[in-house]
Short mmCIF file of N, CA and C and ligand atoms in Angstrom, two decimals:
data_model
loop_
_atom_site.label_atom_id
_atom_site.label_comp_id
_atom_site.label_asym_id
_atom_site.label_seq_id
_atom_site.Cartn_x
_atom_site.Cartn_y
_atom_site.Cartn_z
N MET A 1057 -25.10 -43.72 -22.43
CA MET A 1057 -25.31 -45.00 -23.09
C MET A 1057 -23.96 -45.68 -23.34
N ARG A 1058 -24.00 -46.98 -23.23
CA ARG A 1058 -22.79 -47.74 -23.52
C ARG A 1058 -23.04 -48.62 -24.72
N ALA A 1059 -21.95 -48.97 -25.38
CA ALA A 1059 -22.07 -49.69 -26.64
C ALA A 1059 -21.04 -50.80 -26.72
N GLN A 1060 -21.39 -51.76 -27.56
CA GLN A 1060 -20.52 -52.92 -27.78
C GLN A 1060 -19.93 -52.83 -29.18
N LEU A 1061 -18.64 -53.02 -29.30
CA LEU A 1061 -18.00 -53.03 -30.62
C LEU A 1061 -18.00 -54.44 -31.19
N ARG A 1062 -18.14 -54.52 -32.51
CA ARG A 1062 -17.95 -55.79 -33.21
C ARG A 1062 -17.11 -55.50 -34.45
N ILE A 1063 -16.26 -56.43 -34.79
CA ILE A 1063 -15.41 -56.26 -35.96
C ILE A 1063 -15.80 -57.31 -37.01
N ASP A 1064 -16.07 -56.83 -38.21
CA ASP A 1064 -16.40 -57.72 -39.32
C ASP A 1064 -15.11 -58.06 -40.05
N LEU A 1065 -14.61 -59.25 -39.80
CA LEU A 1065 -13.32 -59.63 -40.39
C LEU A 1065 -13.42 -59.84 -41.90
N GLY A 1066 -14.64 -59.94 -42.41
CA GLY A 1066 -14.81 -60.01 -43.86
C GLY A 1066 -14.53 -58.67 -44.52
N LEU A 1067 -14.60 -57.61 -43.74
CA LEU A 1067 -14.35 -56.26 -44.27
C LEU A 1067 -12.98 -55.72 -43.86
N CYS A 1068 -12.47 -56.16 -42.71
CA CYS A 1068 -11.21 -55.61 -42.20
C CYS A 1068 -10.07 -55.88 -43.18
N GLN A 1069 -9.32 -54.82 -43.46
CA GLN A 1069 -8.17 -54.93 -44.36
C GLN A 1069 -6.84 -54.74 -43.64
N GLY A 1070 -6.90 -54.62 -42.32
CA GLY A 1070 -5.67 -54.55 -41.54
C GLY A 1070 -4.93 -53.23 -41.63
N HIS A 1071 -5.65 -52.16 -41.84
CA HIS A 1071 -4.98 -50.85 -41.89
C HIS A 1071 -4.38 -50.47 -40.54
N GLY A 1072 -4.99 -50.95 -39.47
CA GLY A 1072 -4.42 -50.72 -38.15
C GLY A 1072 -4.83 -49.44 -37.47
N ARG A 1073 -5.70 -48.68 -38.09
CA ARG A 1073 -6.09 -47.41 -37.44
C ARG A 1073 -6.78 -47.66 -36.11
N CYS A 1074 -7.61 -48.69 -36.08
CA CYS A 1074 -8.39 -48.93 -34.85
C CYS A 1074 -7.49 -49.28 -33.68
N TYR A 1075 -6.53 -50.16 -33.89
CA TYR A 1075 -5.70 -50.52 -32.73
C TYR A 1075 -4.65 -49.47 -32.42
N GLU A 1076 -4.47 -48.52 -33.32
CA GLU A 1076 -3.62 -47.37 -32.96
C GLU A 1076 -4.36 -46.42 -32.03
N ILE A 1077 -5.65 -46.21 -32.29
CA ILE A 1077 -6.37 -45.24 -31.44
C ILE A 1077 -7.03 -45.91 -30.23
N ALA A 1078 -7.19 -47.23 -30.25
CA ALA A 1078 -7.84 -47.91 -29.12
C ALA A 1078 -7.09 -49.18 -28.72
N PRO A 1079 -5.83 -49.04 -28.36
CA PRO A 1079 -5.04 -50.24 -28.01
C PRO A 1079 -5.56 -50.95 -26.76
N GLU A 1080 -6.37 -50.24 -25.97
CA GLU A 1080 -6.92 -50.86 -24.77
C GLU A 1080 -8.06 -51.82 -25.10
N LEU A 1081 -8.56 -51.76 -26.34
CA LEU A 1081 -9.72 -52.58 -26.73
C LEU A 1081 -9.44 -53.50 -27.91
N ILE A 1082 -8.50 -53.11 -28.77
CA ILE A 1082 -8.29 -53.82 -30.03
C ILE A 1082 -6.80 -54.09 -30.23
N ASP A 1083 -6.51 -55.30 -30.66
CA ASP A 1083 -5.12 -55.68 -30.98
C ASP A 1083 -5.11 -56.21 -32.40
N ALA A 1084 -3.93 -56.54 -32.89
CA ALA A 1084 -3.79 -57.10 -34.23
C ALA A 1084 -3.48 -58.58 -34.14
N ASP A 1085 -4.03 -59.36 -35.09
CA ASP A 1085 -3.64 -60.76 -35.15
C ASP A 1085 -2.36 -60.88 -35.99
N ASP A 1086 -1.95 -62.09 -36.29
CA ASP A 1086 -0.68 -62.29 -37.00
C ASP A 1086 -0.68 -61.67 -38.39
N GLU A 1087 -1.88 -61.47 -38.95
CA GLU A 1087 -1.98 -60.88 -40.29
C GLU A 1087 -2.30 -59.39 -40.25
N GLY A 1088 -2.34 -58.83 -39.05
CA GLY A 1088 -2.61 -57.41 -38.91
C GLY A 1088 -4.09 -57.07 -38.87
N LEU A 1089 -4.92 -58.10 -38.85
CA LEU A 1089 -6.37 -57.85 -38.76
C LEU A 1089 -6.76 -57.57 -37.32
N ALA A 1090 -7.83 -56.83 -37.17
CA ALA A 1090 -8.23 -56.37 -35.84
C ALA A 1090 -8.88 -57.47 -35.01
N VAL A 1091 -8.52 -57.53 -33.75
CA VAL A 1091 -9.09 -58.48 -32.80
C VAL A 1091 -9.51 -57.72 -31.55
N LEU A 1092 -10.77 -57.88 -31.17
CA LEU A 1092 -11.20 -57.26 -29.91
C LEU A 1092 -10.55 -57.98 -28.74
N THR A 1093 -10.03 -57.23 -27.81
CA THR A 1093 -9.41 -57.85 -26.63
C THR A 1093 -10.28 -57.68 -25.40
N SER A 1094 -11.42 -57.02 -25.56
CA SER A 1094 -12.32 -56.82 -24.44
C SER A 1094 -13.76 -56.90 -24.92
N ASP A 1095 -14.60 -57.60 -24.17
CA ASP A 1095 -16.02 -57.64 -24.48
C ASP A 1095 -16.79 -56.62 -23.66
N GLU A 1096 -16.07 -55.83 -22.88
CA GLU A 1096 -16.73 -54.85 -22.03
C GLU A 1096 -17.33 -53.73 -22.89
N PRO A 1097 -18.57 -53.36 -22.64
CA PRO A 1097 -19.14 -52.21 -23.34
C PRO A 1097 -18.35 -50.94 -23.03
N VAL A 1098 -18.33 -50.04 -24.00
CA VAL A 1098 -17.61 -48.78 -23.82
C VAL A 1098 -18.59 -47.63 -23.99
N GLU A 1099 -18.18 -46.47 -23.58
CA GLU A 1099 -19.03 -45.28 -23.70
C GLU A 1099 -19.36 -45.08 -25.19
N ALA A 1100 -20.63 -44.77 -25.48
CA ALA A 1100 -21.11 -44.77 -26.86
C ALA A 1100 -20.32 -43.82 -27.77
N GLY A 1101 -19.98 -42.65 -27.25
CA GLY A 1101 -19.23 -41.71 -28.06
C GLY A 1101 -17.86 -42.24 -28.43
N ARG A 1102 -17.25 -42.91 -27.49
CA ARG A 1102 -15.94 -43.52 -27.75
C ARG A 1102 -16.07 -44.64 -28.79
N ALA A 1103 -17.13 -45.43 -28.66
CA ALA A 1103 -17.35 -46.52 -29.62
C ALA A 1103 -17.53 -45.95 -31.03
N LYS A 1104 -18.28 -44.87 -31.15
CA LYS A 1104 -18.50 -44.28 -32.47
C LYS A 1104 -17.22 -43.69 -33.03
N GLU A 1105 -16.40 -43.11 -32.15
CA GLU A 1105 -15.12 -42.56 -32.58
C GLU A 1105 -14.25 -43.68 -33.15
N ILE A 1106 -14.21 -44.81 -32.47
CA ILE A 1106 -13.39 -45.94 -32.93
C ILE A 1106 -13.93 -46.47 -34.25
N ALA A 1107 -15.24 -46.66 -34.32
CA ALA A 1107 -15.84 -47.17 -35.55
C ALA A 1107 -15.59 -46.22 -36.72
N GLY A 1108 -15.64 -44.93 -36.43
CA GLY A 1108 -15.47 -43.94 -37.49
C GLY A 1108 -14.06 -43.87 -38.05
N CYS A 1109 -13.10 -44.44 -37.35
CA CYS A 1109 -11.72 -44.38 -37.83
C CYS A 1109 -11.46 -45.43 -38.90
N CYS A 1110 -12.37 -46.38 -39.06
CA CYS A 1110 -12.11 -47.50 -39.97
C CYS A 1110 -12.55 -47.16 -41.39
N PRO A 1111 -11.63 -47.12 -42.33
CA PRO A 1111 -11.99 -46.76 -43.70
C PRO A 1111 -12.78 -47.85 -44.42
N GLU A 1112 -12.82 -49.03 -43.83
CA GLU A 1112 -13.53 -50.15 -44.46
C GLU A 1112 -14.92 -50.37 -43.85
N PHE A 1113 -15.29 -49.55 -42.90
CA PHE A 1113 -16.58 -49.70 -42.19
C PHE A 1113 -16.71 -51.10 -41.59
N ALA A 1114 -15.61 -51.60 -41.08
CA ALA A 1114 -15.58 -52.96 -40.55
C ALA A 1114 -15.92 -53.02 -39.06
N ILE A 1115 -16.06 -51.86 -38.43
CA ILE A 1115 -16.35 -51.83 -37.00
C ILE A 1115 -17.79 -51.42 -36.79
N GLU A 1116 -18.55 -52.33 -36.18
CA GLU A 1116 -19.95 -52.05 -35.91
C GLU A 1116 -20.12 -51.68 -34.44
N VAL A 1117 -21.12 -50.85 -34.21
CA VAL A 1117 -21.43 -50.42 -32.85
C VAL A 1117 -22.86 -50.86 -32.53
N GLU A 1118 -23.01 -51.64 -31.47
CA GLU A 1118 -24.33 -52.06 -31.03
C GLU A 1118 -24.59 -51.50 -29.65
N GLU A 1119 -25.82 -51.12 -29.42
CA GLU A 1119 -26.18 -50.64 -28.08
C GLU A 1119 -26.02 -51.80 -27.10
N ALA A 1120 -25.33 -51.54 -26.01
CA ALA A 1120 -25.10 -52.58 -25.01
C ALA A 1120 -26.37 -52.82 -24.21
N ARG A 1121 -26.60 -54.07 -23.81
CA ARG A 1121 -27.79 -54.40 -23.02
C ARG A 1121 -27.48 -54.31 -21.55
S1 SF4 B 635 -9.22 -49.79 -38.94
FE1 SF4 B 635 -10.75 -51.18 -39.86
S2 SF4 B 635 -9.70 -52.17 -41.56
FE2 SF4 B 635 -8.13 -51.27 -40.22
S3 SF4 B 635 -7.51 -52.91 -38.81
FE3 SF4 B 635 -9.14 -51.73 -37.82
S4 SF4 B 635 -11.06 -52.83 -38.36
FE4 SF4 B 635 -9.47 -53.50 -39.78
#
């Protein structure tokens, strides 16, 4: 299964864990908040790993269509 990541910027606090472990998918904006750099679905386990690294629960995982 593949999954799509979404970032809730209302929750993101810019800790940077996500773009440290997934620089191929997520970058930081000027304020250090997370920005997705790819809309490509990723392997579901990888998506859950990335979402699980966020202490603010700001990364959502949706099943890709
Ligand atoms: S780990 Fe979470 S809070 Fe930190 S930058 Fe990424 S989305 Fe934002």
